[in-house]
PDB file of C-alpha atoms in Angstrom:
ATOM      1  CA  PHE A1130      89.026 -53.231 -67.295  1.00  0.00           C
ATOM      2  CA  SER A1131      91.028 -50.199 -65.836  1.00  0.00           C
ATOM      3  CA  PRO A1132      91.868 -46.881 -67.206  1.00  0.00           C
ATOM      4  CA  ARG A1133      95.476 -46.256 -68.154  1.00  0.00           C
ATOM      5  CA  ALA A1134      96.790 -44.908 -64.720  1.00  0.00           C
ATOM      6  CA  ASN A1135      99.843 -42.643 -66.262  1.00  0.00           C
ATOM      7  CA  ARG A1136      98.047 -39.740 -67.711  1.00  0.00           C
ATOM      8  CA  ASP A1137     101.484 -37.839 -68.241  1.00  0.00           C
ATOM      9  CA  ARG A1138     101.423 -35.392 -71.803  1.00  0.00           C
ATOM     10  CA  ALA A1139     103.383 -32.885 -72.740  1.00  0.00           C
ATOM     11  CA  PRO A1140     102.747 -30.559 -76.035  1.00  0.00           C
ATOM     12  CA  ALA A1141     103.827 -32.684 -79.167  1.00  0.00           C
ATOM     13  CA  VAL A1142     106.621 -30.854 -81.283  1.00  0.00           C
ATOM     14  CA  PRO A1143     107.984 -32.028 -84.320  1.00  0.00           C
ATOM     15  CA  MET A1144     111.418 -33.711 -84.228  1.00  0.00           C
ATOM     16  CA  GLN A1145     110.978 -33.994 -80.752  1.00  0.00           C
ATOM     17  CA  PRO A1146     110.362 -37.014 -78.490  1.00  0.00           C
ATOM     18  CA  LEU A1147     106.640 -37.470 -77.463  1.00  0.00           C
ATOM     19  CA  VAL A1148     105.518 -37.714 -73.954  1.00  0.00           C
ATOM     20  CA  ASP A1149     101.690 -38.729 -74.369  1.00  0.00           C
ATOM     21  CA  PRO A1150      99.506 -41.420 -72.574  1.00  0.00           C
ATOM     22  CA  ALA A1151      98.435 -42.943 -75.455  1.00  0.00           C
ATOM     23  CA  GLY A1152     101.947 -44.272 -75.719  1.00  0.00           C
ATOM     24  CA  TRP A1153     102.265 -47.750 -74.705  1.00  0.00           C
ATOM     25  CA  THR A1154     104.007 -51.272 -75.803  1.00  0.00           C
ATOM     26  CA  ALA A1155     102.902 -54.894 -76.999  1.00  0.00           C
ATOM     27  CA  GLY A1156     104.253 -56.392 -73.833  1.00  0.00           C
ATOM     28  CA  GLU A1157     102.347 -54.096 -71.461  1.00  0.00           C
ATOM     29  CA  LEU A1158      99.094 -55.236 -73.274  1.00  0.00           C
ATOM     30  CA  ALA A1159     100.310 -58.916 -73.354  1.00  0.00           C
ATOM     31  CA  ALA A1160     101.236 -58.322 -69.563  1.00  0.00           C
ATOM     32  CA  SER A1161      97.604 -57.471 -68.409  1.00  0.00           C
ATOM     33  CA  ASP A1162      94.206 -57.678 -69.897  1.00  0.00           C
ATOM     34  CA  ASN A1163      93.050 -54.390 -68.228  1.00  0.00           C
ATOM     35  CA  TRP A1164      92.487 -53.070 -71.465  1.00  0.00           C
ATOM     36  CA  ILE A1165      89.136 -55.351 -72.080  1.00  0.00           C
ATOM     37  CA  TYR A1166      86.075 -54.047 -70.994  1.00  0.00           C
ATOM     38  CA  GLU A1167      83.895 -57.279 -69.649  1.00  0.00           C
ATOM     39  CA  LEU A1168      80.448 -56.500 -69.623  1.00  0.00           C
ATOM     40  CA  THR A1169      78.671 -57.545 -66.162  1.00  0.00           C
ATOM     41  CA  ASP A1170      75.178 -59.017 -66.636  1.00  0.00           C
ATOM     42  CA  THR A1171      73.758 -55.821 -65.458  1.00  0.00           C
ATOM     43  CA  ASP A1172      75.009 -53.910 -68.290  1.00  0.00           C
ATOM     44  CA  ILE A1173      74.354 -56.882 -70.576  1.00  0.00           C
ATOM     45  CA  GLY A1174      70.483 -56.377 -69.390  1.00  0.00           C
ATOM     46  CA  ASP A1175      70.965 -52.655 -70.012  1.00  0.00           C
ATOM     47  CA  ILE A1176      71.729 -53.505 -73.734  1.00  0.00           C
ATOM     48  CA  ARG A1177      69.049 -56.060 -74.046  1.00  0.00           C
ATOM     49  CA  ALA A1178      66.326 -53.491 -72.415  1.00  0.00           C
ATOM     50  CA  ALA A1179      67.760 -50.439 -74.510  1.00  0.00           C
ATOM     51  CA  VAL A1180      67.307 -52.293 -78.283  1.00  0.00           C
ATOM     52  CA  SER A1181      63.528 -53.698 -77.379  1.00  0.00           C
ATOM     53  CA  ALA A1182      62.677 -50.189 -76.460  1.00  0.00           C
ATOM     54  CA  VAL A1183      64.102 -49.163 -80.049  1.00  0.00           C
ATOM     55  CA  GLU A1184      62.450 -51.834 -81.779  1.00  0.00           C
ATOM     56  CA  ASN A1185      59.281 -51.167 -80.390  1.00  0.00           C
ATOM     57  CA  SER A1186      59.192 -47.319 -80.783  1.00  0.00           C
ATOM     58  CA  GLY A1187      59.771 -48.006 -84.172  1.00  0.00           C
ATOM     59  CA  ARG A1188      62.487 -45.554 -85.053  1.00  0.00           C
ATOM     60  CA  GLU A1189      65.320 -45.839 -87.795  1.00  0.00           C
ATOM     61  CA  ILE A1190      68.447 -46.826 -86.769  1.00  0.00           C
ATOM     62  CA  LYS A1191      69.960 -43.783 -88.263  1.00  0.00           C
ATOM     63  CA  ASP A1192      68.024 -41.310 -86.358  1.00  0.00           C
ATOM     64  CA  LEU A1193      68.949 -42.766 -82.996  1.00  0.00           C
ATOM     65  CA  ARG A1194      70.539 -40.228 -80.682  1.00  0.00           C
ATOM     66  CA  ARG A1195      72.144 -40.694 -77.088  1.00  0.00           C
ATOM     67  CA  GLU A1196      69.012 -40.096 -75.555  1.00  0.00           C
ATOM     68  CA  ASP A1197      66.832 -42.943 -77.746  1.00  0.00           C
ATOM     69  CA  PHE A1198      69.201 -45.575 -76.044  1.00  0.00           C
ATOM     70  CA  VAL A1199      69.012 -45.277 -72.246  1.00  0.00           C
ATOM     71  CA  LEU A1200      71.799 -47.518 -70.459  1.00  0.00           C
ATOM     72  CA  PRO A1201      71.046 -46.853 -66.711  1.00  0.00           C
ATOM     73  CA  ASN A1202      73.921 -48.186 -65.310  1.00  0.00           C
ATOM     74  CA  PHE A1203      76.456 -48.929 -68.317  1.00  0.00           C
ATOM     75  CA  ALA A1204      76.044 -45.421 -69.423  1.00  0.00           C
ATOM     76  CA  ARG A1205      79.167 -44.667 -66.699  1.00  0.00           C
ATOM     77  CA  GLY A1206      81.073 -47.425 -68.388  1.00  0.00           C
ATOM     78  CA  LEU A1207      80.722 -46.125 -71.572  1.00  0.00           C
ATOM     79  CA  ARG A1208      82.087 -42.367 -70.092  1.00  0.00           C
ATOM     80  CA  ASP A1209      85.398 -43.982 -68.844  1.00  0.00           C
ATOM     81  CA  VAL A1210      85.400 -45.787 -72.386  1.00  0.00           C
ATOM     82  CA  ARG A1211      85.273 -42.272 -74.086  1.00  0.00           C
ATOM     83  CA  ASP A1212      87.747 -41.279 -71.670  1.00  0.00           C
ATOM     84  CA  GLU A1213      90.208 -43.811 -72.431  1.00  0.00           C
ATOM     85  CA  LEU A1214      90.189 -43.191 -76.058  1.00  0.00           C
ATOM     86  CA  LEU A1215      90.209 -39.147 -75.382  1.00  0.00           C
ATOM     87  CA  ASN A1216      93.106 -39.429 -72.505  1.00  0.00           C
ATOM     88  CA  GLY A1217      94.211 -42.911 -71.831  1.00  0.00           C
ATOM     89  CA  ARG A1218      95.762 -45.573 -74.082  1.00  0.00           C
ATOM     90  CA  GLY A1219      93.828 -44.587 -76.726  1.00  0.00           C
ATOM     91  CA  PHE A1220      91.434 -47.640 -77.551  1.00  0.00           C
ATOM     92  CA  VAL A1221      89.239 -50.148 -75.710  1.00  0.00           C
ATOM     93  CA  LEU A1222      88.212 -53.570 -76.019  1.00  0.00           C
ATOM     94  CA  ILE A1223      84.897 -54.445 -75.114  1.00  0.00           C
ATOM     95  CA  ARG A1224      83.845 -57.686 -74.892  1.00  0.00           C
ATOM     96  CA  GLY A1225      80.422 -59.716 -74.171  1.00  0.00           C
ATOM     97  CA  VAL A1226      77.529 -58.345 -76.328  1.00  0.00           C
ATOM     98  CA  PRO A1227      75.071 -60.931 -76.834  1.00  0.00           C
ATOM     99  CA  ALA A1228      75.896 -61.022 -80.752  1.00  0.00           C
ATOM    100  CA  ALA A1229      74.951 -64.871 -80.881  1.00  0.00           C
ATOM    101  CA  ASP A1230      71.008 -64.083 -79.499  1.00  0.00           C
ATOM    102  CA  PHE A1231      70.571 -60.933 -81.778  1.00  0.00           C
ATOM    103  CA  SER A1232      69.246 -60.706 -85.352  1.00  0.00           C
ATOM    104  CA  LEU A1233      71.160 -58.789 -87.687  1.00  0.00           C
ATOM    105  CA  LYS A1234      69.060 -55.755 -87.198  1.00  0.00           C
ATOM    106  CA  GLN A1235      69.231 -56.178 -83.243  1.00  0.00           C
ATOM    107  CA  SER A1236      72.992 -56.268 -83.271  1.00  0.00           C
ATOM    108  CA  ALA A1237      73.089 -52.860 -85.384  1.00  0.00           C
ATOM    109  CA  ILE A1238      70.798 -50.870 -83.099  1.00  0.00           C
ATOM    110  CA  ALA A1239      72.681 -52.323 -80.222  1.00  0.00           C
ATOM    111  CA  TYR A1240      75.935 -51.138 -82.007  1.00  0.00           C
ATOM    112  CA  TRP A1241      74.671 -47.552 -83.112  1.00  0.00           C
ATOM    113  CA  GLY A1242      73.248 -47.089 -79.602  1.00  0.00           C
ATOM    114  CA  LEU A1243      76.472 -47.940 -77.990  1.00  0.00           C
ATOM    115  CA  SER A1244      78.688 -45.652 -80.166  1.00  0.00           C
ATOM    116  CA  THR A1245      75.920 -42.501 -79.904  1.00  0.00           C
ATOM    117  CA  HIS A1246      77.480 -42.396 -75.950  1.00  0.00           C
ATOM    118  CA  LEU A1247      80.984 -41.888 -77.854  1.00  0.00           C
ATOM    119  CA  GLY A1248      79.986 -39.210 -80.399  1.00  0.00           C
ATOM    120  CA  ARG A1249      78.191 -38.957 -83.784  1.00  0.00           C
ATOM    121  CA  VAL A1250      78.001 -41.772 -86.547  1.00  0.00           C
ATOM    122  CA  VAL A1251      79.287 -40.446 -89.803  1.00  0.00           C
ATOM    123  CA  SER A1252      79.725 -41.596 -93.243  1.00  0.00           C
ATOM    124  CA  GLN A1253      82.645 -43.812 -94.471  1.00  0.00           C
ATOM    125  CA  ASN A1254      82.755 -44.111 -98.074  1.00  0.00           C
ATOM    126  CA  GLY A1255      81.793 -42.042-100.921  1.00  0.00           C
ATOM    127  CA  LYS A1256      78.117 -43.363-100.911  1.00  0.00           C
ATOM    128  CA  GLY A1257      77.494 -42.091 -97.840  1.00  0.00           C
ATOM    129  CA  HIS A1258      77.249 -45.431 -95.741  1.00  0.00           C
ATOM    130  CA  LEU A1259      77.009 -44.832 -91.869  1.00  0.00           C
ATOM    131  CA  LEU A1260      76.827 -48.680 -91.004  1.00  0.00           C
ATOM    132  CA  GLY A1261      79.825 -50.865 -92.790  1.00  0.00           C
ATOM    133  CA  HIS A1262      80.325 -54.641 -93.186  1.00  0.00           C
ATOM    134  CA  VAL A1263      83.697 -55.847 -93.334  1.00  0.00           C
ATOM    135  CA  ARG A1264      83.406 -59.307 -94.853  1.00  0.00           C
ATOM    136  CA  ASP A1265      85.546 -60.835 -97.813  1.00  0.00           C
ATOM    137  CA  VAL A1266      83.245 -60.175-101.143  1.00  0.00           C
ATOM    138  CA  GLY A1267      86.024 -61.445-103.067  1.00  0.00           C
ATOM    139  CA  ARG A1268      87.128 -58.138-104.579  1.00  0.00           C
ATOM    140  CA  ASP A1269      91.035 -57.775-105.865  1.00  0.00           C
ATOM    141  CA  TYR A1270      92.819 -55.528-102.720  1.00  0.00           C
ATOM    142  CA  GLY A1271      95.051 -54.799-105.759  1.00  0.00           C
ATOM    143  CA  ASP A1272      92.886 -53.075-107.493  1.00  0.00           C
ATOM    144  CA  ALA A1273      93.371 -48.813-107.247  1.00  0.00           C
ATOM    145  CA  ASN A1274      89.626 -48.539-106.480  1.00  0.00           C
ATOM    146  CA  THR A1275      89.319 -51.507-103.942  1.00  0.00           C
ATOM    147  CA  ARG A1276      88.922 -50.852-100.040  1.00  0.00           C
ATOM    148  CA  GLY A1277      90.727 -53.459 -98.315  1.00  0.00           C
ATOM    149  CA  TYR A1278      87.561 -54.281 -95.784  1.00  0.00           C
ATOM    150  CA  SER A1279      86.015 -56.355 -98.565  1.00  0.00           C
ATOM    151  CA  THR A1280      89.028 -58.459 -99.353  1.00  0.00           C
ATOM    152  CA  SER A1281      90.735 -61.189 -96.892  1.00  0.00           C
ATOM    153  CA  ALA A1282      94.004 -59.746 -97.718  1.00  0.00           C
ATOM    154  CA  HIS A1283      96.616 -58.657 -95.140  1.00  0.00           C
ATOM    155  CA  MET A1284      96.379 -54.989 -94.516  1.00  0.00           C
ATOM    156  CA  GLY A1285      99.038 -52.610 -94.145  1.00  0.00           C
ATOM    157  CA  PHE A1286      98.906 -50.510 -90.779  1.00  0.00           C
ATOM    158  CA  HIS A1287      96.713 -47.209 -91.592  1.00  0.00           C
ATOM    159  CA  VAL A1288      93.530 -45.033 -89.581  1.00  0.00           C
ATOM    160  CA  ASP A1289      90.595 -44.139 -90.815  1.00  0.00           C
ATOM    161  CA  ARG A1290      89.484 -40.274 -92.048  1.00  0.00           C
ATOM    162  CA  CYS A1291      87.342 -40.082 -88.231  1.00  0.00           C
ATOM    163  CA  ASP A1292      87.981 -39.493 -84.507  1.00  0.00           C
ATOM    164  CA  HIS A1293      87.105 -43.494 -83.670  1.00  0.00           C
ATOM    165  CA  VAL A1294      86.885 -46.195 -85.280  1.00  0.00           C
ATOM    166  CA  GLY A1295      84.538 -49.057 -84.387  1.00  0.00           C
ATOM    167  CA  LEU A1296      84.300 -52.676 -84.907  1.00  0.00           C
ATOM    168  CA  PHE A1297      81.719 -55.118 -83.589  1.00  0.00           C
ATOM    169  CA  CYS A1298      82.306 -58.936 -84.556  1.00  0.00           C
ATOM    170  CA  LEU A1299      79.076 -61.200 -85.599  1.00  0.00           C
ATOM    171  CA  GLN A1300      81.357 -63.510 -86.723  1.00  0.00           C
ATOM    172  CA  PRO A1301      84.885 -64.501 -86.627  1.00  0.00           C
ATOM    173  CA  SER A1302      86.686 -66.455 -89.132  1.00  0.00           C
ATOM    174  CA  LYS A1303      88.177 -70.255 -89.317  1.00  0.00           C
ATOM    175  CA  SER A1304      91.494 -68.971 -88.990  1.00  0.00           C
ATOM    176  CA  GLY A1305      93.583 -65.673 -88.949  1.00  0.00           C
ATOM    177  CA  GLY A1306      92.015 -62.081 -89.580  1.00  0.00           C
ATOM    178  CA  GLU A1307      93.463 -61.239 -86.261  1.00  0.00           C
ATOM    179  CA  SER A1308      93.059 -57.498 -85.204  1.00  0.00           C
ATOM    180  CA  ARG A1309      96.520 -55.826 -84.996  1.00  0.00           C
ATOM    181  CA  ILE A1310      97.035 -51.892 -83.272  1.00  0.00           C
ATOM    182  CA  ALA A1311      99.714 -49.859 -82.996  1.00  0.00           C
ATOM    183  CA  SER A1312     100.503 -46.596 -80.927  1.00  0.00           C
ATOM    184  CA  ALA A1313     100.999 -44.267 -83.084  1.00  0.00           C
ATOM    185  CA  VAL A1314     103.132 -42.370 -80.185  1.00  0.00           C
ATOM    186  CA  THR A1315     105.233 -44.947 -79.504  1.00  0.00           C
ATOM    187  CA  LEU A1316     106.141 -45.415 -83.158  1.00  0.00           C
ATOM    188  CA  HIS A1317     107.072 -41.933 -83.450  1.00  0.00           C
ATOM    189  CA  ASN A1318     109.350 -42.295 -80.901  1.00  0.00           C
ATOM    190  CA  GLU A1319     110.846 -45.236 -81.841  1.00  0.00           C
ATOM    191  CA  ILE A1320     111.761 -43.926 -85.730  1.00  0.00           C
ATOM    192  CA  LEU A1321     112.639 -40.583 -84.184  1.00  0.00           C
ATOM    193  CA  ALA A1322     115.503 -42.299 -81.613  1.00  0.00           C
ATOM    194  CA  ARG A1323     116.738 -44.122 -84.721  1.00  0.00           C
ATOM    195  CA  ARG A1324     116.177 -42.685 -87.844  1.00  0.00           C
ATOM    196  CA  PRO A1325     115.638 -38.924 -87.176  1.00  0.00           C
ATOM    197  CA  ASP A1326     116.901 -38.059 -91.098  1.00  0.00           C
ATOM    198  CA  LEU A1327     113.632 -40.556 -91.704  1.00  0.00           C
ATOM    199  CA  MET A1328     111.399 -38.890 -89.586  1.00  0.00           C
ATOM    200  CA  GLU A1329     112.120 -35.388 -90.885  1.00  0.00           C
ATOM    201  CA  GLU A1330     110.651 -36.837 -94.318  1.00  0.00           C
ATOM    202  CA  LEU A1331     107.647 -38.732 -92.691  1.00  0.00           C
ATOM    203  CA  VAL A1332     106.749 -34.952 -90.801  1.00  0.00           C
ATOM    204  CA  LYS A1333     106.606 -33.343 -94.717  1.00  0.00           C
ATOM    205  CA  ASP A1334     103.688 -33.866 -96.773  1.00  0.00           C
ATOM    206  CA  PHE A1335     102.826 -37.137 -99.226  1.00  0.00           C
ATOM    207  CA  TYR A1336     100.099 -37.673-101.569  1.00  0.00           C
ATOM    208  CA  TRP A1337      97.590 -40.135-100.634  1.00  0.00           C
ATOM    209  CA  SER A1338      94.902 -41.665-103.235  1.00  0.00           C
ATOM    210  CA  TRP A1339      91.146 -40.892-102.114  1.00  0.00           C
ATOM    211  CA  VAL A1340      90.831 -44.649-103.702  1.00  0.00           C
ATOM    212  CA  GLY A1341      87.676 -43.495-106.083  1.00  0.00           C
ATOM    213  CA  GLU A1342      85.883 -41.914-103.334  1.00  0.00           C
ATOM    214  CA  ALA A1343      87.531 -37.878-103.865  1.00  0.00           C
ATOM    215  CA  PRO A1344      84.926 -35.146-102.559  1.00  0.00           C
ATOM    216  CA  PRO A1345      83.099 -33.486-105.392  1.00  0.00           C
ATOM    217  CA  ASP A1346      85.125 -30.949-107.449  1.00  0.00           C
ATOM    218  CA  SER A1347      88.579 -32.235-105.702  1.00  0.00           C
ATOM    219  CA  GLU A1348      91.464 -34.325-106.764  1.00  0.00           C
ATOM    220  CA  PRO A1349      91.624 -37.666-106.607  1.00  0.00           C
ATOM    221  CA  TRP A1350      94.500 -36.959-104.096  1.00  0.00           C
ATOM    222  CA  TYR A1351      95.058 -34.957-101.021  1.00  0.00           C
ATOM    223  CA  THR A1352      98.342 -34.111 -98.900  1.00  0.00           C
ATOM    224  CA  MET A1353      99.201 -34.612 -95.752  1.00  0.00           C
ATOM    225  CA  PRO A1354     102.406 -35.751 -93.700  1.00  0.00           C
ATOM    226  CA  VAL A1355     102.392 -39.421 -91.924  1.00  0.00           C
ATOM    227  CA  PHE A1356     103.183 -37.392 -88.854  1.00  0.00           C
ATOM    228  CA  SER A1357     101.454 -34.324 -88.225  1.00  0.00           C
ATOM    229  CA  PHE A1358     101.327 -32.047 -85.125  1.00  0.00           C
ATOM    230  CA  GLU A1359      98.313 -29.373 -84.322  1.00  0.00           C
ATOM    231  CA  ASP A1360      98.078 -27.470 -81.565  1.00  0.00           C
ATOM    232  CA  GLY A1361     100.392 -29.552 -78.979  1.00  0.00           C
ATOM    233  CA  TYR A1362      99.015 -33.198 -80.078  1.00  0.00           C
ATOM    234  CA  LEU A1363     100.189 -35.567 -82.802  1.00  0.00           C
ATOM    235  CA  CYS A1364      97.845 -37.007 -85.300  1.00  0.00           C
ATOM    236  CA  VAL A1365      99.058 -39.800 -87.749  1.00  0.00           C
ATOM    237  CA  ARG A1366      98.016 -40.941 -90.939  1.00  0.00           C
ATOM    238  CA  GLY A1367      99.326 -44.555 -91.795  1.00  0.00           C
ATOM    239  CA  VAL A1368     101.786 -45.852 -94.642  1.00  0.00           C
ATOM    240  CA  SER A1369      98.942 -47.964 -96.125  1.00  0.00           C
ATOM    241  CA  SER A1370      97.589 -48.949 -99.427  1.00  0.00           C
ATOM    242  CA  GLN A1371      96.291 -45.503-100.204  1.00  0.00           C
ATOM    243  CA  ILE A1372      99.462 -43.611-100.162  1.00  0.00           C
ATOM    244  CA  TYR A1373     100.640 -46.731-102.785  1.00  0.00           C
ATOM    245  CA  LYS A1374      97.829 -45.878-104.742  1.00  0.00           C
ATOM    246  CA  SER A1375      98.455 -42.433-105.630  1.00  0.00           C
ATOM    247  CA  ARG A1376     101.603 -43.276-107.601  1.00  0.00           C
ATOM    248  CA  ASP A1377      99.500 -44.501-110.394  1.00  0.00           C
ATOM    249  CA  ILE A1378      97.603 -40.885-110.344  1.00  0.00           C
ATOM    250  CA  PRO A1379      98.404 -38.420-113.444  1.00  0.00           C
ATOM    251  CA  GLY A1380     100.040 -35.660-111.690  1.00  0.00           C
ATOM    252  CA  VAL A1381     101.622 -36.916-109.087  1.00  0.00           C
ATOM    253  CA  PRO A1382     105.136 -36.827-108.590  1.00  0.00           C
ATOM    254  CA  PRO A1383     107.076 -40.025-107.817  1.00  0.00           C
ATOM    255  CA  PHE A1384     108.642 -40.971-104.437  1.00  0.00           C
ATOM    256  CA  THR A1385     112.151 -39.569-103.849  1.00  0.00           C
ATOM    257  CA  GLU A1386     114.826 -42.658-102.632  1.00  0.00           C
ATOM    258  CA  LYS A1387     114.531 -40.855 -99.113  1.00  0.00           C
ATOM    259  CA  GLN A1388     110.784 -41.217 -99.266  1.00  0.00           C
ATOM    260  CA  ILE A1389     110.999 -44.765-100.180  1.00  0.00           C
ATOM    261  CA  GLU A1390     113.315 -45.685 -97.495  1.00  0.00           C
ATOM    262  CA  ALA A1391     111.366 -43.676 -94.580  1.00  0.00           C
ATOM    263  CA  LEU A1392     107.969 -45.390 -96.167  1.00  0.00           C
ATOM    264  CA  ASP A1393     110.024 -48.603 -95.372  1.00  0.00           C
ATOM    265  CA  PHE A1394     111.486 -47.812 -92.151  1.00  0.00           C
ATOM    266  CA  PHE A1395     108.021 -46.929 -90.636  1.00  0.00           C
ATOM    267  CA  LYS A1396     106.587 -50.304 -92.011  1.00  0.00           C
ATOM    268  CA  GLN A1397     109.306 -51.767 -90.464  1.00  0.00           C
ATOM    269  CA  VAL A1398     109.234 -50.475 -86.944  1.00  0.00           C
ATOM    270  CA  VAL A1399     105.301 -50.651 -86.688  1.00  0.00           C
ATOM    271  CA  GLU A1400     105.318 -54.783 -87.079  1.00  0.00           C
ATOM    272  CA  GLU A1401     108.313 -54.854 -84.233  1.00  0.00           C
ATOM    273  CA  ILE A1402     105.877 -52.516 -81.828  1.00  0.00           C
ATOM    274  CA  ALA A1403     102.096 -54.125 -83.007  1.00  0.00           C
ATOM    275  CA  PHE A1404      99.613 -55.990 -80.892  1.00  0.00           C
ATOM    276  CA  ASP A1405      97.769 -58.433 -82.492  1.00  0.00           C
ATOM    277  CA  MET A1406      94.188 -58.693 -80.767  1.00  0.00           C
ATOM    278  CA  GLU A1407      91.769 -61.580 -80.706  1.00  0.00           C
ATOM    279  CA  PHE A1408      88.062 -60.870 -82.132  1.00  0.00           C
ATOM    280  CA  ARG A1409      85.525 -63.298 -80.311  1.00  0.00           C
ATOM    281  CA  GLN A1410      81.809 -63.003 -81.066  1.00  0.00           C
ATOM    282  CA  GLY A1411      80.176 -59.957 -79.446  1.00  0.00           C
ATOM    283  CA  ASP A1412      83.605 -58.039 -79.449  1.00  0.00           C
ATOM    284  CA  ILE A1413      83.527 -54.368 -79.866  1.00  0.00           C
ATOM    285  CA  GLN A1414      87.268 -52.868 -80.635  1.00  0.00           C
ATOM    286  CA  PHE A1415      86.714 -49.169 -80.535  1.00  0.00           C
ATOM    287  CA  LEU A1416      90.608 -47.140 -81.754  1.00  0.00           C
ATOM    288  CA  HIS A1417      91.187 -43.123 -81.449  1.00  0.00           C
ATOM    289  CA  ASN A1418      92.329 -42.978 -84.562  1.00  0.00           C
ATOM    290  CA  HIS A1419      94.524 -40.118 -84.445  1.00  0.00           C
ATOM    291  CA  VAL A1420      97.005 -42.205 -82.017  1.00  0.00           C
ATOM    292  CA  THR A1421      96.166 -45.797 -82.780  1.00  0.00           C
ATOM    293  CA  LEU A1422      97.146 -47.514 -86.290  1.00  0.00           C
ATOM    294  CA  HIS A1423      95.619 -50.752 -87.089  1.00  0.00           C
ATOM    295  CA  SER A1424      95.529 -53.386 -89.511  1.00  0.00           C
ATOM    296  CA  ARG A1425      94.927 -56.875 -89.726  1.00  0.00           C
ATOM    297  CA  ARG A1426      96.130 -60.517 -90.865  1.00  0.00           C
ATOM    298  CA  GLY A1427      94.843 -62.250 -93.737  1.00  0.00           C
ATOM    299  CA  PHE A1428      92.464 -64.563 -92.619  1.00  0.00           C
ATOM    300  CA  GLU A1429      90.839 -68.043 -94.129  1.00  0.00           C
ATOM    301  CA  ASP A1430      86.754 -68.188 -94.536  1.00  0.00           C
ATOM    302  CA  TRP A1431      84.186 -70.835 -93.178  1.00  0.00           C
ATOM    303  CA  PRO A1432      82.616 -72.405 -96.584  1.00  0.00           C
ATOM    304  CA  GLU A1433      79.165 -72.076 -94.866  1.00  0.00           C
ATOM    305  CA  PRO A1434      78.004 -68.527 -95.867  1.00  0.00           C
ATOM    306  CA  GLU A1435      76.302 -67.990 -92.111  1.00  0.00           C
ATOM    307  CA  ARG A1436      79.852 -68.781 -90.630  1.00  0.00           C
ATOM    308  CA  LYS A1437      81.732 -65.820 -92.976  1.00  0.00           C
ATOM    309  CA  ARG A1438      83.886 -63.730 -90.725  1.00  0.00           C
ATOM    310  CA  HIS A1439      81.484 -60.656 -90.367  1.00  0.00           C
ATOM    311  CA  LEU A1440      82.146 -57.391 -88.535  1.00  0.00           C
ATOM    312  CA  LEU A1441      79.973 -54.264 -88.629  1.00  0.00           C
ATOM    313  CA  ARG A1442      81.956 -50.782 -88.582  1.00  0.00           C
ATOM    314  CA  PHE A1443      81.192 -47.454 -87.735  1.00  0.00           C
ATOM    315  CA  TRP A1444      83.083 -44.204 -88.021  1.00  0.00           C
ATOM    316  CA  ILE A1445      82.678 -41.554 -85.192  1.00  0.00           C
ATOM    317  CA  ARG A1446      83.253 -37.959 -84.983  1.00  0.00           C
ATOM    318  CA  ASP A1447      83.642 -36.847 -81.435  1.00  0.00           C
ATOM    319  CA  GLU A1448      83.660 -33.100 -80.734  1.00  0.00           C
ATOM    320  CA  GLY A1449      85.848 -33.089 -77.885  1.00  0.00           C
ATOM    321  CA  CYS A1450      88.495 -34.798 -79.934  1.00  0.00           C
ATOM    322  CA  ARG A1451      92.023 -33.594 -80.086  1.00  0.00           C
ATOM    323  CA  PRO A1452      93.025 -31.231 -82.632  1.00  0.00           C
ATOM    324  CA  ILE A1453      93.615 -32.353 -85.543  1.00  0.00           C
ATOM    325  CA  PRO A1454      94.834 -30.822 -89.044  1.00  0.00           C
ATOM    326  CA  ALA A1455      92.149 -29.488 -91.818  1.00  0.00           C
TER     327      ALA A1455
END
């Protein structure tokens, strides 16, 4: 692993090309694996010892703080990971967590403990769940209130409502299911260069569905541009099912022809620039949501229940994050 060398950044301004270290291409990632943090034996020893200490303490996983998950050596590596999320490429893949040797509870302890070194774990759905299980439970992605993580379907490029999202692979699928990522900076610049008229639409407000998880006393929708700007920084939402499911909500106006064209072009270009990332058992992917879009290819699962694709997911709040809209 090596942090991104080019950290050039200029204030982000609507309808102007972006200069940001989170701008990268799929070709760059394919040419080098320096975005992968391979754990050393010392790092793994730190993780094993920290997990054992937590188990012996009897503390609840949800109550763990950074000081409860002591990593004498790997803590320095996690500082580099967080810096890369905030000031570099906007993502890191950590490889080599000994998930095959851990029980589900031990894996959750390890994952929570590592995440506390990046920020604070926050709720990721309307039920207040902190630890999410990403696996196919047979739900229909076409349903207005179904989120894609409970299906095996291909998912559109999107971001989650947090600063960093983490995925820990406990069990990969039989085939497919690759994680796909794209630089929002590169995507913005491509769309602006090729179709500035459509970029003008994407920096205006769209309606988004809460997918059945609206906060109390809130409408079932909210408004936000696809590309937002705050204090000289970019913040992106994706063009995913949440934007299309808003059309079925009473009171939401229909899309204009120009909006439809802009959304379609966004989806076309993001596919052109995306990078497919393999998930192996023990991999943890951390993404900085405001600059890194993600999706997933559809997958075929194993027939045996114990072998079915299973990821753990955290949403993380980082107080040192780039400025974002309210």
